[in-house]
Coordinates of C-alpha atoms in Angstrom, one line a residue:
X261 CA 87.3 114.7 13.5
X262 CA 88.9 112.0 11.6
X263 CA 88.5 108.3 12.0
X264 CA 91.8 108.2 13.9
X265 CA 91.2 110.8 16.4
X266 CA 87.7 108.6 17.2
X267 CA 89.4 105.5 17.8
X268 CA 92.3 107.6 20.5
X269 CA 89.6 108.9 22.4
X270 CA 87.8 105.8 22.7
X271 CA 90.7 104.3 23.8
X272 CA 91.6 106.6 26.3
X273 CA 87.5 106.4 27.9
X274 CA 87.8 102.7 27.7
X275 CA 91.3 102.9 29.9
X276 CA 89.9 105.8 32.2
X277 CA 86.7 103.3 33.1
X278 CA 88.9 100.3 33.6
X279 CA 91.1 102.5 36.0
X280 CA 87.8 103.5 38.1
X281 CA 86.7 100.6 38.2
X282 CA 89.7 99.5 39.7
X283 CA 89.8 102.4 41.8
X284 CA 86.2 101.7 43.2
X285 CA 87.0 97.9 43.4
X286 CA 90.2 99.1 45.8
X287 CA 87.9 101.3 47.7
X288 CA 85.4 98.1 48.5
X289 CA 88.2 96.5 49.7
X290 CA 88.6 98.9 52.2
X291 CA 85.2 99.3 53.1
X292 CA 85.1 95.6 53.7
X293 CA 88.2 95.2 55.5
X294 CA 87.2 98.4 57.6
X295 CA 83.9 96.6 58.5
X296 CA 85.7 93.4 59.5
X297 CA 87.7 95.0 61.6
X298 CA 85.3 96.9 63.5
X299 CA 83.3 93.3 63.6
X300 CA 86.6 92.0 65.5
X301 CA 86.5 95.2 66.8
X302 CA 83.0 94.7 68.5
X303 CA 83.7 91.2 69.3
X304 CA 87.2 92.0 71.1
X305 CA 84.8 94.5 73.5
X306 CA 82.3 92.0 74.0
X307 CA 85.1 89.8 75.2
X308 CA 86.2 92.1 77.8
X309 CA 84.9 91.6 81.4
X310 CA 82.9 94.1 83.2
X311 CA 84.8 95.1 86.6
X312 CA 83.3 94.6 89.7
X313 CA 83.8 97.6 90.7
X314 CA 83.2 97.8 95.2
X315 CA 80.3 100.5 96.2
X316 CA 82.1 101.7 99.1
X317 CA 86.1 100.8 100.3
X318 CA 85.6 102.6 103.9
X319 CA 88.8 104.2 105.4
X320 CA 90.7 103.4 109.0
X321 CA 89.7 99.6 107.7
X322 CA 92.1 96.8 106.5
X323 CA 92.1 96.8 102.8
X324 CA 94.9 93.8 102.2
X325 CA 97.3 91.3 103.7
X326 CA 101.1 90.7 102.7
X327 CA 102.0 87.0 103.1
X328 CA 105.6 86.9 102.6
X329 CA 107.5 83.5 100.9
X330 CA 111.1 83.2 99.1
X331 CA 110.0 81.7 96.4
X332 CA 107.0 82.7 94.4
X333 CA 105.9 79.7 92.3
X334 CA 106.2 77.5 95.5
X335 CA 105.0 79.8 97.8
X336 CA 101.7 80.0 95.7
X337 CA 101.3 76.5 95.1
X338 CA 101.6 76.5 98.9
X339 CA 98.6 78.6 99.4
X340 CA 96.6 76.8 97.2
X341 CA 97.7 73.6 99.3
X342 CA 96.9 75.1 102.7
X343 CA 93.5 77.3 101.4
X344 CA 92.2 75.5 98.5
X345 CA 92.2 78.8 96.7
X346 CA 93.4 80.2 93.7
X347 CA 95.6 83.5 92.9
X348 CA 95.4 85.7 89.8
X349 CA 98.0 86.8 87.7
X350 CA 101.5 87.8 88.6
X351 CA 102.3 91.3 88.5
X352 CA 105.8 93.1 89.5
X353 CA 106.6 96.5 91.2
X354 CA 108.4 98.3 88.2
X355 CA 111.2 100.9 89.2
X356 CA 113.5 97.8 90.6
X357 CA 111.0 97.5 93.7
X358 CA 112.6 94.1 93.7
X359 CA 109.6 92.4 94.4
X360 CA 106.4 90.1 92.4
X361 CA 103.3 89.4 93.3
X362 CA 99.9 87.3 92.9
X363 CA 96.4 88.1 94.4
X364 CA 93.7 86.2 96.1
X365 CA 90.4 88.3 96.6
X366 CA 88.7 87.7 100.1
X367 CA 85.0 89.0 101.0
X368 CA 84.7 92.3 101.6
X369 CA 86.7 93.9 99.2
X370 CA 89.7 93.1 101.1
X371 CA 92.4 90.9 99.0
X372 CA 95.6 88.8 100.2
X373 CA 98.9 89.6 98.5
X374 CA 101.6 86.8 98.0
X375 CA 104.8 88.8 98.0
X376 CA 108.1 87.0 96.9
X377 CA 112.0 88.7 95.8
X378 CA 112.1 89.6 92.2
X379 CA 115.8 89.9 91.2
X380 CA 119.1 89.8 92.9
X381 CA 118.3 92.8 95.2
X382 CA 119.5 91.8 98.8
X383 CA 118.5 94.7 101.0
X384 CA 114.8 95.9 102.1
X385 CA 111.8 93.8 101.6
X386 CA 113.2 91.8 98.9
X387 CA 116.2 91.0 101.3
X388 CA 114.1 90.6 103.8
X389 CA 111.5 87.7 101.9
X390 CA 114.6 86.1 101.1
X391 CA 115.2 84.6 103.9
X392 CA 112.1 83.0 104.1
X393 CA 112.7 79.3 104.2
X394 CA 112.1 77.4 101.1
X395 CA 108.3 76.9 100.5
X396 CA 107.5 78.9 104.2
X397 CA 104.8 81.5 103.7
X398 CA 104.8 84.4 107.0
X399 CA 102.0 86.6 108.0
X400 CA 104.3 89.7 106.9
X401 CA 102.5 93.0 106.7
X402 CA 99.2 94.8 105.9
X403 CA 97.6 97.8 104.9
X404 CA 95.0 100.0 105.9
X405 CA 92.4 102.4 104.0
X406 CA 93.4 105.9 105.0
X407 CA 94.1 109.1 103.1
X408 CA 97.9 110.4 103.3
X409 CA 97.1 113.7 104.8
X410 CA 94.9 111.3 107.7
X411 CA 97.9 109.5 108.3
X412 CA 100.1 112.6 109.2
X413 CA 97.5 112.8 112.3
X414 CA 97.9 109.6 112.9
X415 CA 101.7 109.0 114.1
X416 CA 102.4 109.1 117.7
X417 CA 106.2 109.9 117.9
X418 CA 108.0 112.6 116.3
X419 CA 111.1 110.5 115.6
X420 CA 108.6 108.5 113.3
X421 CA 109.5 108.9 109.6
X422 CA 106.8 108.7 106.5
X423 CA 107.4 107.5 103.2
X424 CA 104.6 108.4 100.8
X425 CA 104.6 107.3 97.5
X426 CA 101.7 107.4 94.8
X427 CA 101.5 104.8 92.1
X428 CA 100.0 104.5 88.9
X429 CA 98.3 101.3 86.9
X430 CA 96.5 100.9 83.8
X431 CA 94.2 98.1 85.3
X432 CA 94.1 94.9 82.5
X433 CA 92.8 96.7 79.8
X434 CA 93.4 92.9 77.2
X435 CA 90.5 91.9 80.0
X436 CA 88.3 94.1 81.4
X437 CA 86.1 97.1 79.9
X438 CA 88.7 99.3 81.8
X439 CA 87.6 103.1 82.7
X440 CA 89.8 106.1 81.1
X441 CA 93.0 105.7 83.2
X442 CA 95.9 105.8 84.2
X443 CA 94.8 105.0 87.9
X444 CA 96.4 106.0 90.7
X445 CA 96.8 105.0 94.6
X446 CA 98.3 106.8 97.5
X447 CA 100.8 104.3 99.8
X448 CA 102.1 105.8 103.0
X449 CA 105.0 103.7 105.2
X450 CA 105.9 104.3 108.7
X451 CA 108.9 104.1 109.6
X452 CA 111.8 104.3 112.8
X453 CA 109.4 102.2 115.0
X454 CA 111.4 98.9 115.2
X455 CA 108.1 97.2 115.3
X456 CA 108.4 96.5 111.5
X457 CA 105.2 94.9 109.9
X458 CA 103.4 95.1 112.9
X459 CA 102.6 98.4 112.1
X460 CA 100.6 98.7 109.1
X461 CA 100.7 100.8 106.0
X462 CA 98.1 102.8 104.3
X463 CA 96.6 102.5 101.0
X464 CA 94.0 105.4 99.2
X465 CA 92.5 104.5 96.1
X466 CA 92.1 107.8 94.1
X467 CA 88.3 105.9 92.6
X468 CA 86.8 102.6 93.0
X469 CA 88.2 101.1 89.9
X470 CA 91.4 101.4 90.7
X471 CA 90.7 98.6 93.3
X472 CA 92.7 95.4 92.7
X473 CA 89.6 93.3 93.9
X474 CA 87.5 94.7 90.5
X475 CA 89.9 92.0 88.6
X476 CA 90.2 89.3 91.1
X477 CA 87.1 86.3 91.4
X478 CA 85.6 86.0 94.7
X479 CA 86.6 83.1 96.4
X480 CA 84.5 82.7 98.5
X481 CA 87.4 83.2 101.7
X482 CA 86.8 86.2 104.6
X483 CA 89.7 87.4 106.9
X484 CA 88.8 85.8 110.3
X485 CA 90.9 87.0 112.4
X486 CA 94.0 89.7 112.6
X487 CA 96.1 89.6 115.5
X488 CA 98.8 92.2 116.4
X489 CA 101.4 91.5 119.1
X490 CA 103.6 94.4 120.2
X491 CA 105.3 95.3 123.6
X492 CA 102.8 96.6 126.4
X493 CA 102.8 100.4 126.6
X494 CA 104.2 101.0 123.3
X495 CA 103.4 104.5 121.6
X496 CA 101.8 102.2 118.0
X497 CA 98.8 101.4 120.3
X498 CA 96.6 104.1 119.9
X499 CA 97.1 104.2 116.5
X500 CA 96.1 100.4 116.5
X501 CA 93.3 101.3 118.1
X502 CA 91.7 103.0 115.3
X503 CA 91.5 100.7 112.9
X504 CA 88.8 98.4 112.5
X505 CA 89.3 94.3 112.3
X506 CA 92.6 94.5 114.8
X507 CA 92.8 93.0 117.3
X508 CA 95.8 93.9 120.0
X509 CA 98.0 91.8 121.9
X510 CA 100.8 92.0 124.1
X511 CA 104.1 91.1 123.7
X512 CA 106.9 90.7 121.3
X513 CA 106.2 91.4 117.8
X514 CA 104.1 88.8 116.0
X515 CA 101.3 89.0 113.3
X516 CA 99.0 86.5 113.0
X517 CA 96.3 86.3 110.0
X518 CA 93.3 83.8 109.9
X519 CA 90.9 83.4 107.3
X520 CA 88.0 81.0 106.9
X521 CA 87.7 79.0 103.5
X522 CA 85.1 77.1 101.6
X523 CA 86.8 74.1 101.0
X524 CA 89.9 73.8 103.9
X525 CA 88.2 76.1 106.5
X526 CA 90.4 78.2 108.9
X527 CA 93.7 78.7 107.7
X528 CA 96.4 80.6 110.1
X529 CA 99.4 82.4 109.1
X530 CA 102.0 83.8 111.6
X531 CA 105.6 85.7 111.0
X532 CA 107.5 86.7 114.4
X533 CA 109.7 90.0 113.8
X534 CA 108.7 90.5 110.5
X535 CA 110.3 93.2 108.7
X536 CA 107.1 94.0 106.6
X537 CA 107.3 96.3 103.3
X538 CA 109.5 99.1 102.7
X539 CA 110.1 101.4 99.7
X540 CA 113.3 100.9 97.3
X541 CA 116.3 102.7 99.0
X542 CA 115.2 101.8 103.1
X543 CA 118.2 100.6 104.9
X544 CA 120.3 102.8 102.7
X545 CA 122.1 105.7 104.2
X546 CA 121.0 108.2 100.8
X547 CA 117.4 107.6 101.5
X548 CA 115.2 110.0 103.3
X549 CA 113.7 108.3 105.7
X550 CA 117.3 106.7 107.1
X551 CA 117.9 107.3 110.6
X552 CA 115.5 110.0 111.0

């Protein structure tokens, strides 16, 4: 091998061990970075919240309370005034429901729901929380824990229509150590009995941690009272009857909530003919439930 032929394949080691060592420097970059990132990784988790997830959410049992206002920034400031409690986030029916929301968890695993028009939408609920006056907030519907297939047992006249819908959520998963979702819940709306939100809807969570109350703080509040006014005789009675934490009066429609507080104790909220809630497309002659 002559002296030249030396010198070529020296210089061709001494460039192959510069490019791996470049080639392993690169690659403890990446180890590095990958370790960083699963330390942020690990610290993100350890940020999260557990949920506080309820034992047992027993059916034929009110699970929440619609308070209805116009206006959603005023109608929570509002509450706050009048409760000396505080809401959670705001969240917004998707699917041009026409309606936003904020939470307030009471004891029991029960929770109130602020309910104000999102939009321009004039008919149904959103219509109907409209006309709300400025800053007003209305006992305006509620909801009770039963199954969808209970509920068909449940309705008293024939000419009654049901509206079943089920609904899907991913919880807060930039919050809380969220189970594998989607979630999902069953709502069920009666319908035809001009007694509006006097007659409740029913909620089924599919599992526990789809409940809204596993994200919400306690505040320490607890429903005091639930009063339901509707004419003597009428057929929604019966059905009233079953469900626990009602209690039934005569006379024209009227809700009435009450709940106790820590710091302003009882707090009463009424609403006289409410409408209550109804699914997108109510009051439209295309929709299934119109007229029936």
């Amino acid at each position: 091998m002559s002296d030249s032929d030396e010198e070529s394949n020296n210089s061709m080691d001494e460039e192959m061990k510069a490019k791996i060592a470049a080639f392993m420097e690169d690659v403890e970059d990446d180890d590095e970075e990958e370790a960083a990132e699963e330390e942020d990784d690990a610290g993100s988790d350890s940020d999260l919240k557990d949920l506080d997830v309820p034992s047992d959410l027993p059916v034929n049992t009110i699970d929440y309370l619609v308070i209805g206002t116009s206006d959603l920034e005023k109608g929570r400031e509002k509450f706050t005034e009048m409760t000396g409690l505080k809401t959670g986030n705001l969240t917004a029916m998707r699917g041009g429901g026409g309606t936003k929301s904020v939470l307030c968890r009471l004891a029991g695993n029960v929770y109130i729901e602020i309910m104000a028009p999102d939009g321009t939408r004039t008919d149904g609920t959103p219509g109907a929380l409209a006309k709300v006056p400025e800053g007003e907030l209305i006992a305006f519907h509620y909801a009770v824990r039963s199954p969808p297939e209970a509920v068909n047992g449940m309705v008293p006249d024939s000419s009654w229509a049901l509206d079943k819908i089920t609904m899907v959520g991913t919880g807060s998963p930039l919050e809380f150590k969220e189970e594998d979702g989607p979630y999902k819940w069953d709502l069920t709306y009666l319908l035809n009995h001009d007694l509006g939100g006097c007659v409740p809807s029913f909620v089924n969570w599919r599992s526990n941690e789809a409940h809204p109350t596993c994200r919400l703080e306690d505040s320490g509040a607890k429903i005091k009272k639930v009063s339901v006014r509707v004419p003597e005789g009428h057929k929604v009675l019966g059905l009233l009857e079953t469900v626990d934490g009602v209690k039934i009066v005569a006379g024209k429609p009227k809700l009435v909530f009450e709940i106790e507080t820590p710091e302003k104790g009882k707090v009463k909220f009424e609403g006289k003919n409410v409408m209550g809630v109804v699914m997108p497309g109510y009051q439209d002659t295309s929709h299934q439930s119109y007229n029936k």
